[in-house]
XYZ file of C-alpha atoms in Angstrom:
439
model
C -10.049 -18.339 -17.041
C -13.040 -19.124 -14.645
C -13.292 -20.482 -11.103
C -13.809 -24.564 -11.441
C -17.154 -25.591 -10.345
C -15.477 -27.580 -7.531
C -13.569 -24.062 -6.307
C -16.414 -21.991 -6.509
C -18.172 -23.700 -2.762
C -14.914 -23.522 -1.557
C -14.381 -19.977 -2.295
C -17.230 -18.453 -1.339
C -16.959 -20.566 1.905
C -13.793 -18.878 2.813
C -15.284 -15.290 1.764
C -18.087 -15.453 4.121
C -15.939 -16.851 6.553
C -13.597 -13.673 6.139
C -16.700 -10.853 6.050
C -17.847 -12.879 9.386
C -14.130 -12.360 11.258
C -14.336 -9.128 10.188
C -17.759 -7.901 11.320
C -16.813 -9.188 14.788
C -13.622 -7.674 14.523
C -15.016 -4.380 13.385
C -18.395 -4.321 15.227
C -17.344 -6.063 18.838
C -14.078 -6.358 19.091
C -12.535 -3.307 17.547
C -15.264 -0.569 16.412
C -13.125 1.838 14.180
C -15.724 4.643 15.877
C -13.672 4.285 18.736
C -10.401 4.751 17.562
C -10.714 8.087 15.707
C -7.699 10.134 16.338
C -4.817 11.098 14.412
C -5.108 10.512 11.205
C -8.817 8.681 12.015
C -9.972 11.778 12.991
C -8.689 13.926 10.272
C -10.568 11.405 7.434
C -13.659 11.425 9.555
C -13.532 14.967 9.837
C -12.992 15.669 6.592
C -16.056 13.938 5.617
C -18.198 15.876 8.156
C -16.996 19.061 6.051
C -17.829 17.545 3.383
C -20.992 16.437 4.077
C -21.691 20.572 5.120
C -20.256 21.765 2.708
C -19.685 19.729 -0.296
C -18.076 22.716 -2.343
C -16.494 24.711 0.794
C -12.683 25.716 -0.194
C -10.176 24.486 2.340
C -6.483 23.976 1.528
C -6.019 21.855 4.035
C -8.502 19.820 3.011
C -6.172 18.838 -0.103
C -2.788 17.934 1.539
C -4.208 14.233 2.057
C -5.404 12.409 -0.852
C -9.446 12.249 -0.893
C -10.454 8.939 -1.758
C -11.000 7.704 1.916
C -13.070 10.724 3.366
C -15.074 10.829 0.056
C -15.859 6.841 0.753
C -16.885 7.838 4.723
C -19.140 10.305 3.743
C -20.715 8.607 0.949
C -21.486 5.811 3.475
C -22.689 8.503 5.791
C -24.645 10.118 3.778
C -26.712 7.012 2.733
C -27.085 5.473 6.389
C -26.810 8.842 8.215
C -24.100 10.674 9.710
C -24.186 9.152 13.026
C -24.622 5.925 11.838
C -20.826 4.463 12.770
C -22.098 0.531 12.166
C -22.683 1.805 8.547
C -18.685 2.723 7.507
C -17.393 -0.324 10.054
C -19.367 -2.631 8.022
C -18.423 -1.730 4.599
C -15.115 -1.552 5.924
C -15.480 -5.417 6.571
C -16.722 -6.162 3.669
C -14.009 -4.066 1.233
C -11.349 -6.225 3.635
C -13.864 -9.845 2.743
C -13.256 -8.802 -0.751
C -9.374 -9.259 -0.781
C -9.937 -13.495 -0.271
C -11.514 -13.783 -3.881
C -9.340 -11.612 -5.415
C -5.906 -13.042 -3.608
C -7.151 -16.426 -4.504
C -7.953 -15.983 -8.196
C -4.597 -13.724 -8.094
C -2.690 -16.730 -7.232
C -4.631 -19.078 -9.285
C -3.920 -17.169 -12.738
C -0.069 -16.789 -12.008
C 0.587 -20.622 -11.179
C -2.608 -22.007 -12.402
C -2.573 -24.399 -9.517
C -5.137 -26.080 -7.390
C -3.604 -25.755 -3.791
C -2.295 -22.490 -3.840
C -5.212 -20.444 -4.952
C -7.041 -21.678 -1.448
C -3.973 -21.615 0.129
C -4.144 -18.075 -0.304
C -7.572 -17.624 0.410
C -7.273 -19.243 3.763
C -4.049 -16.494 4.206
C -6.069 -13.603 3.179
C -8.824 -14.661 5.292
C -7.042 -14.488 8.132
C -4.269 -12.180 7.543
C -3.874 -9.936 10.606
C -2.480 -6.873 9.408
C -5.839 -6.571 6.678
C -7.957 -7.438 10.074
C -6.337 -4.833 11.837
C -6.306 -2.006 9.720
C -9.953 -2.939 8.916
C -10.521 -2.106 12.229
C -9.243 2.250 11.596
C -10.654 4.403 9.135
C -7.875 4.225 7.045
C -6.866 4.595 3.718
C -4.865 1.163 3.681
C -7.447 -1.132 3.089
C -9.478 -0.174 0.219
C -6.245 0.908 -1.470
C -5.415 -2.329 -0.655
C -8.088 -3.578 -2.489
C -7.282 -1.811 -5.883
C -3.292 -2.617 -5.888
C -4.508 -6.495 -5.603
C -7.424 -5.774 -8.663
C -4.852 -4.172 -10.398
C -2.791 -6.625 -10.786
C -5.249 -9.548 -11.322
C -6.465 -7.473 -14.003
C -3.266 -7.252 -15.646
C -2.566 -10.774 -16.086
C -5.561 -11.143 -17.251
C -5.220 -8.934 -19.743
C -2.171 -10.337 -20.333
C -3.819 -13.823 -20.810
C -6.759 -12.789 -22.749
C -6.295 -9.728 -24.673
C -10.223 -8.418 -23.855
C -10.471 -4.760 -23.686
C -12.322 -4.631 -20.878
C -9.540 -5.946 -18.768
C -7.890 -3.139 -20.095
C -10.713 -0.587 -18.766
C -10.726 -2.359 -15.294
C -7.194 -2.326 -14.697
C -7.064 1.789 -15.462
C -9.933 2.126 -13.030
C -8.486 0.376 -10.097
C -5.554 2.243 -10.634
C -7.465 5.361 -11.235
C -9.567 4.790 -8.116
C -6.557 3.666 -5.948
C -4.218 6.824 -6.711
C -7.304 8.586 -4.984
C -6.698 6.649 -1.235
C -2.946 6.996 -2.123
C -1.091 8.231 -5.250
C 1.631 6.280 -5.069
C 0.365 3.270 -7.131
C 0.943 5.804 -10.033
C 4.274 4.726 -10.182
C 3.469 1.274 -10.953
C 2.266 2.864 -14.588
C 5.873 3.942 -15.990
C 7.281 0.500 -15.108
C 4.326 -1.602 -16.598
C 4.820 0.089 -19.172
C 8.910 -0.869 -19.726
C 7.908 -4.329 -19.006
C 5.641 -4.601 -21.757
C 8.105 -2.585 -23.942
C 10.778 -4.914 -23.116
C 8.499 -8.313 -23.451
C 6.164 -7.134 -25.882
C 6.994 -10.704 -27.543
C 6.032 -12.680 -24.837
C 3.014 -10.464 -24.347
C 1.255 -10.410 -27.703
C -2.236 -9.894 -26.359
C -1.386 -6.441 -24.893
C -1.771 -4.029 -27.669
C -1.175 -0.423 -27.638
C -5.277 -0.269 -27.735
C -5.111 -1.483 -24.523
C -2.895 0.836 -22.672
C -5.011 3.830 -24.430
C -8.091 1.925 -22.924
C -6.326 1.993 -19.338
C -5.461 5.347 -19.602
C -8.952 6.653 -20.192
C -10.076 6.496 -16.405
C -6.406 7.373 -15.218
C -6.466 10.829 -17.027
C -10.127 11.327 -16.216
C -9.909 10.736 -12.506
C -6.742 12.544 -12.613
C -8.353 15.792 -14.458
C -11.284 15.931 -11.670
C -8.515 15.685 -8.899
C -6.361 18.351 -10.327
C -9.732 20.465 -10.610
C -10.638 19.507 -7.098
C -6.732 20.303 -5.611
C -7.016 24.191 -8.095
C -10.288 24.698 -6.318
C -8.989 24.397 -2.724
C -5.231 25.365 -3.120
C -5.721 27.917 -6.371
C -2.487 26.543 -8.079
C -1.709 23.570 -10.219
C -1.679 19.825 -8.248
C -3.118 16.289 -9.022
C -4.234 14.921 -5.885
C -2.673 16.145 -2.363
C -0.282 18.524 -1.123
C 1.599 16.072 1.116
C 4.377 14.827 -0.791
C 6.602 17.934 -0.315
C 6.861 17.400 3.635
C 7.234 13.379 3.066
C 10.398 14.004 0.629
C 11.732 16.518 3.242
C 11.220 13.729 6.144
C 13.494 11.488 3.888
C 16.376 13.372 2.950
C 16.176 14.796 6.691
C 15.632 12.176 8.409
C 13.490 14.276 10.810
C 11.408 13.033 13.907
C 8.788 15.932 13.715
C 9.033 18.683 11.107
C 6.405 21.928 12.387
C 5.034 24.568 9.980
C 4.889 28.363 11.647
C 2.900 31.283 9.804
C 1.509 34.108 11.474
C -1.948 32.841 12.950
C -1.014 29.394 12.108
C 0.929 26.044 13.618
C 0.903 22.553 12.453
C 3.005 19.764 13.049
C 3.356 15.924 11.374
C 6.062 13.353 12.702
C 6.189 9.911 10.749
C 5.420 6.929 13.571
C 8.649 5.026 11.636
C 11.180 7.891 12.090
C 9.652 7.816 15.992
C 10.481 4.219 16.101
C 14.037 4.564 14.385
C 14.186 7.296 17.026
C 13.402 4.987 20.088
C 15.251 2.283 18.412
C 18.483 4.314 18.073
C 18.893 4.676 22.157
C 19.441 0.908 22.313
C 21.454 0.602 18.646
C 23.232 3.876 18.338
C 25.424 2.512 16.080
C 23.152 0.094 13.541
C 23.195 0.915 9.600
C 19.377 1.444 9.797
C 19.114 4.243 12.470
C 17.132 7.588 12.149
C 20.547 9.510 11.921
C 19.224 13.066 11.409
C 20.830 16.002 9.027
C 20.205 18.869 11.389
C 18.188 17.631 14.410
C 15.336 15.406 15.309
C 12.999 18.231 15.549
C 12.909 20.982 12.440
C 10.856 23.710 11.316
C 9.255 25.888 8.467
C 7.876 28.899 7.982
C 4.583 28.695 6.047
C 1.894 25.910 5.655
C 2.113 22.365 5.668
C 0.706 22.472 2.133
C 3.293 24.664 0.710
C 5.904 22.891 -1.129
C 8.810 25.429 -1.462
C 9.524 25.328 2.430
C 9.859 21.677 2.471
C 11.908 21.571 -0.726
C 14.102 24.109 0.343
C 14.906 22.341 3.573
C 15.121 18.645 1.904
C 17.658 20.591 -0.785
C 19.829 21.720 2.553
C 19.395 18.796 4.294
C 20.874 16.628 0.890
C 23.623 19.443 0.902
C 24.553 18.420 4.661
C 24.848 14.700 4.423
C 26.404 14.357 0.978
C 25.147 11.260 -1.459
C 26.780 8.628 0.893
C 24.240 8.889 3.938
C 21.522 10.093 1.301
C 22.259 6.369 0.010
C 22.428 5.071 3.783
C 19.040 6.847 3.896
C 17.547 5.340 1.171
C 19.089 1.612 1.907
C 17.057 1.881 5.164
C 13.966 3.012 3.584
C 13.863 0.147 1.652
C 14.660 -2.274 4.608
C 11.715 -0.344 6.516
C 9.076 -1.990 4.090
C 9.675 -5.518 6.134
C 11.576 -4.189 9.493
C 12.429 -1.799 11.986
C 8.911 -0.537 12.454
C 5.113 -1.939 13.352
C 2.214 -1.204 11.659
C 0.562 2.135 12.801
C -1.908 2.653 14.885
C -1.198 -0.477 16.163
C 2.424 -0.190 17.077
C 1.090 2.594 19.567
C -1.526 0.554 21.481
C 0.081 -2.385 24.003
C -2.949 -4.359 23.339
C -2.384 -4.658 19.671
C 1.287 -4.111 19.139
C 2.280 -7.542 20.069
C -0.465 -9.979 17.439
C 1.124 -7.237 14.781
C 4.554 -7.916 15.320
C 3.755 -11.441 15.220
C 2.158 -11.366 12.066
C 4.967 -9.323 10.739
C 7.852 -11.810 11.610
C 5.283 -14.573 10.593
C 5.233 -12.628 6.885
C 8.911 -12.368 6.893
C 9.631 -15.820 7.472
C 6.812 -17.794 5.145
C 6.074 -15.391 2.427
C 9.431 -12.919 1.827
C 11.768 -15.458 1.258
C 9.385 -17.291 -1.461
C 8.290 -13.975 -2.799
C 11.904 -13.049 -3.782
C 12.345 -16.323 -5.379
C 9.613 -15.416 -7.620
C 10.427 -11.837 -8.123
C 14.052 -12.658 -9.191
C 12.787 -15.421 -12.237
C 10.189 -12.797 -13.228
C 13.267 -11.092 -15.176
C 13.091 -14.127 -17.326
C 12.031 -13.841 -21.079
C 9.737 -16.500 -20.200
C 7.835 -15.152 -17.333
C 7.232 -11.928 -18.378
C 3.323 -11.965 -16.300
C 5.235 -12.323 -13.448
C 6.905 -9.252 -14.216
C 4.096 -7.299 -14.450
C 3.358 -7.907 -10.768
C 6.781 -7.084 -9.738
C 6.557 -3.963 -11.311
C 4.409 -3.167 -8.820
C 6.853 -3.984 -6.058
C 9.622 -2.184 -7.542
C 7.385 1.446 -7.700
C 6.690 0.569 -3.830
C 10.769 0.122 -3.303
C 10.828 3.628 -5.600
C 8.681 5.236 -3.189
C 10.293 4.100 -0.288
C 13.684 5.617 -1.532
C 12.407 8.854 -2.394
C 10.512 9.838 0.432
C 10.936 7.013 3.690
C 9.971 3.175 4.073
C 6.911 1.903 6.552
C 5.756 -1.105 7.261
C 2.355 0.434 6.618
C 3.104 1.318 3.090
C 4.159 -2.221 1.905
C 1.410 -4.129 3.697
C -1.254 -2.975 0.622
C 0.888 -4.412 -1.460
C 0.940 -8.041 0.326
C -1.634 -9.473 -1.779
C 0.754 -9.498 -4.732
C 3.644 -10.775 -2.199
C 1.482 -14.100 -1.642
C 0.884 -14.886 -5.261
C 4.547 -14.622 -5.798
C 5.349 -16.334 -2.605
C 3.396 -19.208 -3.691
C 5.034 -19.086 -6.663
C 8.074 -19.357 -5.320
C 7.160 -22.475 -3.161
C 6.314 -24.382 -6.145
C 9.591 -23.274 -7.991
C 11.926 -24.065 -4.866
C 9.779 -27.794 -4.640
C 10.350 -28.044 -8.145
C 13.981 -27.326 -8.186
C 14.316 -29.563 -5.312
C 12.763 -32.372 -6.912
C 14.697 -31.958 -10.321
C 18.030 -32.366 -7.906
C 16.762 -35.023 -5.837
C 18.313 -38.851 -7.120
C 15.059 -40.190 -8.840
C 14.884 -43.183 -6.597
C 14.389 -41.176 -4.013
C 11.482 -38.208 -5.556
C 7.923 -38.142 -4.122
């Protein structure tokens, strides 16, 4: 399918009109060079260390995934390293990028002609994207590759061409580097096309062999990258241990103590469950810890058995019940009980993201699960393979903890469906409606 010749002005229009809200953002208004802390700091400083040493052997330098401090210092390198315009700008234009492929997202799945700008005019001025723009991050640009991703599978889906195929594996390929999780979209692609094979005759076993070629070769020079630095078997980071233990422990701050070395991590949505709990003590989403708000572990932060060891006795302590209270929450976490990070932490910014977040929950959830509950028809089996990817995010969630953070990524797919799901709730209204009466 191609852009109308009408859409195209239209399109574009909107896309500059995005990159331009952004540079301000980004360059006036918000310089990410100014905000590097936390977890800012550690991707900009990883990319320094790159940069001086581009085969130095850190282990800590593997517990995060590498995609974002690789993408820093490539932009350093080209512009120079003290060039902080350089990565600000690219950052505006990877968040620019998201109006095109929202729009044409929307377009394929209802083949409409309002909702496609509809959504362009949303992702243009979709505050959380803006804001996160605005913080070296990984959220944006992975961001970028769940939405390609899934415009690339329906139109594979549509049109059978191989080298749908090949783009689809790369955005997943390149999006497992900024964060692994979208992984877990592949497994349940794949059982939807098992299960609707029928009503997806252009997908072809060639195709998912296609898809996996970039998967298993990104994958193979991440697991050699993760041997080099930690000298033991990984794919991409070291993290997930010490994520898993914050959800079946339901921690605040978890440390890690080894002679000659201290580190501690603490999850801004447990903190906010945390602060949240002194006014609700007795809600069913509430931080309600195994041992204590505060635990520790003797070794590194990018040792697993530690953290498994204490997620195992946590699990032990709370039985399956509040393991399933836990997980209930995570999932609710995705849309409430927490703000975007770093924003949530700033009083200048916390207030246009929570905004933005009860604007999302009221015009675009609601919709969205319209559309995700028909996808399990025979008949609307492309929807399905964009749900797919919402059900790996609610898997994630479960296993390790829910964040506001973590689902925003994903909202690109949330407005296709949403406007989906307007046109199926109008259309269901209309079929109802006495016919003397329909617009």
């Amino acid at each position: 399918m191609t852009l109308r010749p009408l859409r195209r002005p239209f399109l574009a229009a909107v896309t500059l009109l995005a990159l331009a809200l952004r540079l301000v953002w980004n360059l006036v208004v918000h310089p990410p060079s100014e905000h590097v802390y936390s977890d800012m700091a550690g991707y900009f400083e990883r990319s320094t260390a790159l940069l001086d040493a581009p085969l130095g052997k850190n282990p800590a330098d593997a517990f995060f995934p590498y995609g974002t401090h690789v993408l820093i210092a490539l932009v350093r390198a080209v512009f120079g390293r003290e060039n902080h315009a350089a990565p600000a700008v690219l950052y505006a234009l990877v968040g620019a990028s998201l109006v095109p492929l929202v729009s044409l997202l929307a377009e394929r799945l209802g083949r409409g002609r309002i909702a496609p700008r509809i959504a362009a005019l949303v992702a243009c001025f979709y505050y959380p994207w803006i804001s996160l723009g605005g913080y070296f991050l990984s959220e944006l640009p992975f961001t970028v590759c769940v939405t390609a991703a899934a415009l690339f599978s329906l139109r594979l889906a549509d049109t059978g061409r191989a080298r749908d195929a090949f783009l689809f594996g790369a955005s997943v390929a390149l999006g497992a580097t900024f964060r692994p999780q979208i992984l877990l979209s592949l497994p349940l692609l794949f059982l939807v096309w098992l299960a609707r094979r029928r009503a997806l005759p252009r997908i072809r076993p060639a195709h998912i062999a296609r898809a996996l070629v970039p998967v298993v070769l990104v994958l193979a020079v991440s697991a050699a990258r993760f041997h080099h630095h930690m000298g033991r078997f990984g794919l991409i980071s070291a993290n997930g241990p010490l994520n898993y233990a914050f959800g079946r422990c339901h921690a605040v701050d978890i440390e890690a103590r080894t002679r000659g070395y201290y580190a501690s991590f603490g999850p801004p949505p447990m903190g906010y469950l945390a602060y949240r709990d002194k006014k609700y003590p007795d809600a069913f989403v509430r931080l309600d810890p195994a041992f204590g708000t505060r635990l520790t572990v003797q070794g590194t932060m990018w040792n697993a058995g530690p953290f498994y060891s204490l997620a195992e006795k946590c699990v032990a302590k709370t039985g399956l019940v509040r393991q399933a209270r836990y997980a209930l929450g995570h999932v609710v976490m995705l849309w409430g009980y927490n703000i975007v990070w770093p924003d949530s932490g700033t009083d200048d910014y916390r207030r246009p993201m929570r905004r933005a977040l009860d604007l999302h929950n009221v015009l675009l959830l609601p919709p969205m699960l319209v559309a995700f509950a028909a996808s399990r028809r025979r008949d609307l089996a492309r929807h399905a393979l964009l749900s797919a990817h919402l059900v790996a995010l609610v898997l994630m969630a479960i296993v390790y903890f829910g964040d506001v953070r973590y689902r925003v990524p994903y909202d690109g797919i949330v407005i296709a469906l949403a406007f989906d799901g307007y046109a199926r709730v109008v259309g269901w209204v209309r079929s109802v409606l006495p016919r003397t009466i329909r617009v």
